[in-house]
C-alpha cells in the first residue's frame, strides 16, 4: 500500500490526505469506545459495516438534497470525502427517551417524546463533550446564527427521512448524533453534513421485540455487537442473505489466510 499522510486519528476513524486537494480519505476502524473512551474494545468487522451503512445513508440523504461531505466509497473500509472544517458541535436528535436524557431528567427509558428534541454538545474530549445551549455557541463563535439555522433545519430533515427509512425495515430510530462541517467558497461558508451515520452514533431498536441493534450492546455489555450491526446492514439490503462481514472483509480474510 502506498504511504499516505495521516491528517487525524479519532476513536473510530482515521483521516488521510485525499488524492486531490480538498478531499480526504475516511478509514473506518473496528475500535469502539464508550463513556468518553473510559471503556475501550474492538468489534471485529464493525468498520466494514459502518463504511457501507454510512455510504448508503449519506447517498440517500444526498439524493433528497441534504448536502454532505460524502463523495464515494473506495473499498471495504475507506471512503472519499470532501475536506471540511469541522464545526465543534455534536448535534443529538431524540425521538424516544434513552441514554443520557433518561439519567439527566429521570424519565423512563422508551418514552415516546411528544416532540423531537435537538440538543447540542461541545465537541471536546478533555471536557467530556459538555451539553451546551445556543447561547454558548453564539457567545463563543463556534457557529454563526445562519449556520445554526441550517444545522437545525438539516437535523430535522435527516430525522424525518431516517425515521421513515428505519420504520420501513422494522426499526425504531430512538436517537442519533450528527456532525457538520463548513467549506469555504471565497468568503462564503457552506454547511455540509459530515462524519458518519451508523449504529455507532444511533440508537436503533427492533420495533417488534425492542431489541437494541446499536452501540448500546457494547456500552451495556450485552454482547452480539457485530451481529446487531450486520442485522441493520442486512435489513437495509446491504448484506447478501447468509453473508457475514468476515466474508465481505477481504482485508481480514487475507490477514487470516496469510497468518
Ligand atoms: P446520549 O444519550 O449518550 O447523549 O447519546 C445520544 C445519541 O448520540 C446516541 O445515539 C449515541 C450518540 N452519541 C455519539 O454518537 N457520540 C457520543 O459521544 C455520545 C455521547 C452520543
PDB file of N, CA, C and O and ligand atoms in Angstrom, residues 90 92 94 98-101 121 129 175-177 200-203 219, ligand 1:
ATOM      1  N   UNK A  90     -21.602  18.597  18.570  1.00  0.00           N
ATOM      2  CA  UNK A  90     -22.292  17.342  18.292  1.00  0.00           C
ATOM      3  C   UNK A  90     -23.786  17.609  18.423  1.00  0.00           C
ATOM      4  O   UNK A  90     -24.241  18.142  19.446  1.00  0.00           O
ATOM      5  N   UNK A  92     -27.397  16.172  18.711  1.00  0.00           N
ATOM      6  CA  UNK A  92     -28.133  14.943  19.050  1.00  0.00           C
ATOM      7  C   UNK A  92     -29.622  15.186  18.832  1.00  0.00           C
ATOM      8  O   UNK A  92     -30.172  16.194  19.284  1.00  0.00           O
ATOM      9  N   UNK A  94     -33.383  13.483  19.341  1.00  0.00           N
ATOM     10  CA  UNK A  94     -34.047  12.426  20.126  1.00  0.00           C
ATOM     11  C   UNK A  94     -35.535  12.343  19.799  1.00  0.00           C
ATOM     12  O   UNK A  94     -36.237  13.358  19.836  1.00  0.00           O
ATOM     13  N   UNK A  98     -33.858   7.795  25.905  1.00  0.00           N
ATOM     14  CA  UNK A  98     -32.863   6.748  26.179  1.00  0.00           C
ATOM     15  C   UNK A  98     -31.551   7.448  26.507  1.00  0.00           C
ATOM     16  O   UNK A  98     -31.392   8.639  26.246  1.00  0.00           O
ATOM     17  N   UNK A  99     -30.633   6.698  27.080  1.00  0.00           N
ATOM     18  CA  UNK A  99     -29.287   7.232  27.307  1.00  0.00           C
ATOM     19  C   UNK A  99     -29.251   8.376  28.288  1.00  0.00           C
ATOM     20  O   UNK A  99     -29.914   8.351  29.332  1.00  0.00           O
ATOM     21  N   UNK A 100     -28.490   9.429  27.937  1.00  0.00           N
ATOM     22  CA  UNK A 100     -28.190  10.472  28.919  1.00  0.00           C
ATOM     23  C   UNK A 100     -29.415  11.259  29.355  1.00  0.00           C
ATOM     24  O   UNK A 100     -29.468  11.742  30.486  1.00  0.00           O
ATOM     25  N   UNK A 101     -30.425  11.377  28.486  1.00  0.00           N
ATOM     26  CA  UNK A 101     -31.606  12.178  28.871  1.00  0.00           C
ATOM     27  C   UNK A 101     -32.393  11.462  29.975  1.00  0.00           C
ATOM     28  O   UNK A 101     -33.021  12.097  30.826  1.00  0.00           O
ATOM     29  N   UNK A 121     -23.903  19.533  21.956  1.00  0.00           N
ATOM     30  CA  UNK A 121     -22.793  19.241  22.873  1.00  0.00           C
ATOM     31  C   UNK A 121     -21.529  19.844  22.276  1.00  0.00           C
ATOM     32  O   UNK A 121     -21.341  19.794  21.046  1.00  0.00           O
ATOM     33  N   UNK A 129     -17.270  16.338  26.310  1.00  0.00           N
ATOM     34  CA  UNK A 129     -18.365  16.792  25.425  1.00  0.00           C
ATOM     35  C   UNK A 129     -19.558  17.359  26.212  1.00  0.00           C
ATOM     36  O   UNK A 129     -20.659  16.784  26.207  1.00  0.00           O
ATOM     37  N   UNK A 175     -32.652   7.743  18.794  1.00  0.00           N
ATOM     38  CA  UNK A 175     -31.891   8.998  18.769  1.00  0.00           C
ATOM     39  C   UNK A 175     -30.647   8.807  17.918  1.00  0.00           C
ATOM     40  O   UNK A 175     -30.336   7.679  17.509  1.00  0.00           O
ATOM     41  N   UNK A 176     -29.980   9.887  17.620  1.00  0.00           N
ATOM     42  CA  UNK A 176     -28.723   9.791  16.856  1.00  0.00           C
ATOM     43  C   UNK A 176     -27.950  11.081  16.996  1.00  0.00           C
ATOM     44  O   UNK A 176     -28.483  12.110  17.413  1.00  0.00           O
ATOM     45  N   UNK A 177     -26.671  11.000  16.600  1.00  0.00           N
ATOM     46  CA  UNK A 177     -25.763  12.150  16.681  1.00  0.00           C
ATOM     47  C   UNK A 177     -25.277  12.521  15.283  1.00  0.00           C
ATOM     48  O   UNK A 177     -24.935  11.640  14.486  1.00  0.00           O
ATOM     49  N   UNK A 200     -22.989   3.100  15.391  1.00  0.00           N
ATOM     50  CA  UNK A 200     -22.126   3.671  16.434  1.00  0.00           C
ATOM     51  C   UNK A 200     -22.745   4.927  17.050  1.00  0.00           C
ATOM     52  O   UNK A 200     -22.523   5.202  18.225  1.00  0.00           O
ATOM     53  N   UNK A 201     -23.436   5.707  16.242  1.00  0.00           N
ATOM     54  CA  UNK A 201     -23.938   7.009  16.706  1.00  0.00           C
ATOM     55  C   UNK A 201     -25.447   7.122  16.645  1.00  0.00           C
ATOM     56  O   UNK A 201     -25.991   8.225  16.608  1.00  0.00           O
ATOM     57  N   UNK A 202     -26.131   5.980  16.615  1.00  0.00           N
ATOM     58  CA  UNK A 202     -27.605   5.981  16.598  1.00  0.00           C
ATOM     59  C   UNK A 202     -28.087   4.974  17.638  1.00  0.00           C
ATOM     60  O   UNK A 202     -27.382   4.015  17.941  1.00  0.00           O
ATOM     61  N   UNK A 203     -29.299   5.167  18.157  1.00  0.00           N
ATOM     62  CA  UNK A 203     -29.950   4.076  18.897  1.00  0.00           C
ATOM     63  C   UNK A 203     -31.049   3.525  18.002  1.00  0.00           C
ATOM     64  O   UNK A 203     -31.911   4.282  17.541  1.00  0.00           O
ATOM     65  N   UNK A 219     -21.865  -0.650  24.950  1.00  0.00           N
ATOM     66  CA  UNK A 219     -21.872   0.191  26.163  1.00  0.00           C
ATOM     67  C   UNK A 219     -22.383  -0.591  27.362  1.00  0.00           C
ATOM     68  O   UNK A 219     -21.878  -0.464  28.464  1.00  0.00           O
TER      69      UNK A 219
HETATM   70  P1  LIG B   1     -26.592  10.046  24.810  1.00  0.00           P
HETATM   71  O1  LIG B   1     -27.944   9.543  25.185  1.00  0.00           O
HETATM   72  O2  LIG B   1     -25.462   9.304  25.441  1.00  0.00           O
HETATM   73  O3  LIG B   1     -26.477  11.536  24.987  1.00  0.00           O
HETATM   74  O4  LIG B   1     -26.426   9.774  23.226  1.00  0.00           O
HETATM   75  C1  LIG B   1     -27.376  10.231  22.296  1.00  0.00           C
HETATM   76  C2  LIG B   1     -27.042   9.665  20.925  1.00  0.00           C
HETATM   77  O5  LIG B   1     -25.832  10.203  20.434  1.00  0.00           O
HETATM   78  C3  LIG B   1     -26.867   8.163  20.898  1.00  0.00           C
HETATM   79  O6  LIG B   1     -27.486   7.646  19.736  1.00  0.00           O
HETATM   80  C4  LIG B   1     -25.386   7.946  20.835  1.00  0.00           C
HETATM   81  C5  LIG B   1     -24.878   9.178  20.171  1.00  0.00           C
HETATM   82  N1  LIG B   1     -23.597   9.607  20.707  1.00  0.00           N
HETATM   83  C6  LIG B   1     -22.474   9.588  19.898  1.00  0.00           C
HETATM   84  O7  LIG B   1     -22.551   9.224  18.725  1.00  0.00           O
HETATM   85  N2  LIG B   1     -21.290  10.015  20.412  1.00  0.00           N
HETATM   86  C7  LIG B   1     -21.152  10.436  21.675  1.00  0.00           C
HETATM   87  O8  LIG B   1     -20.055  10.807  22.081  1.00  0.00           O
HETATM   88  C8  LIG B   1     -22.318  10.425  22.515  1.00  0.00           C
HETATM   89  C9  LIG B   1     -22.235  10.883  23.954  1.00  0.00           C
HETATM   90  C10 LIG B   1     -23.502  10.013  21.996  1.00  0.00           C
END
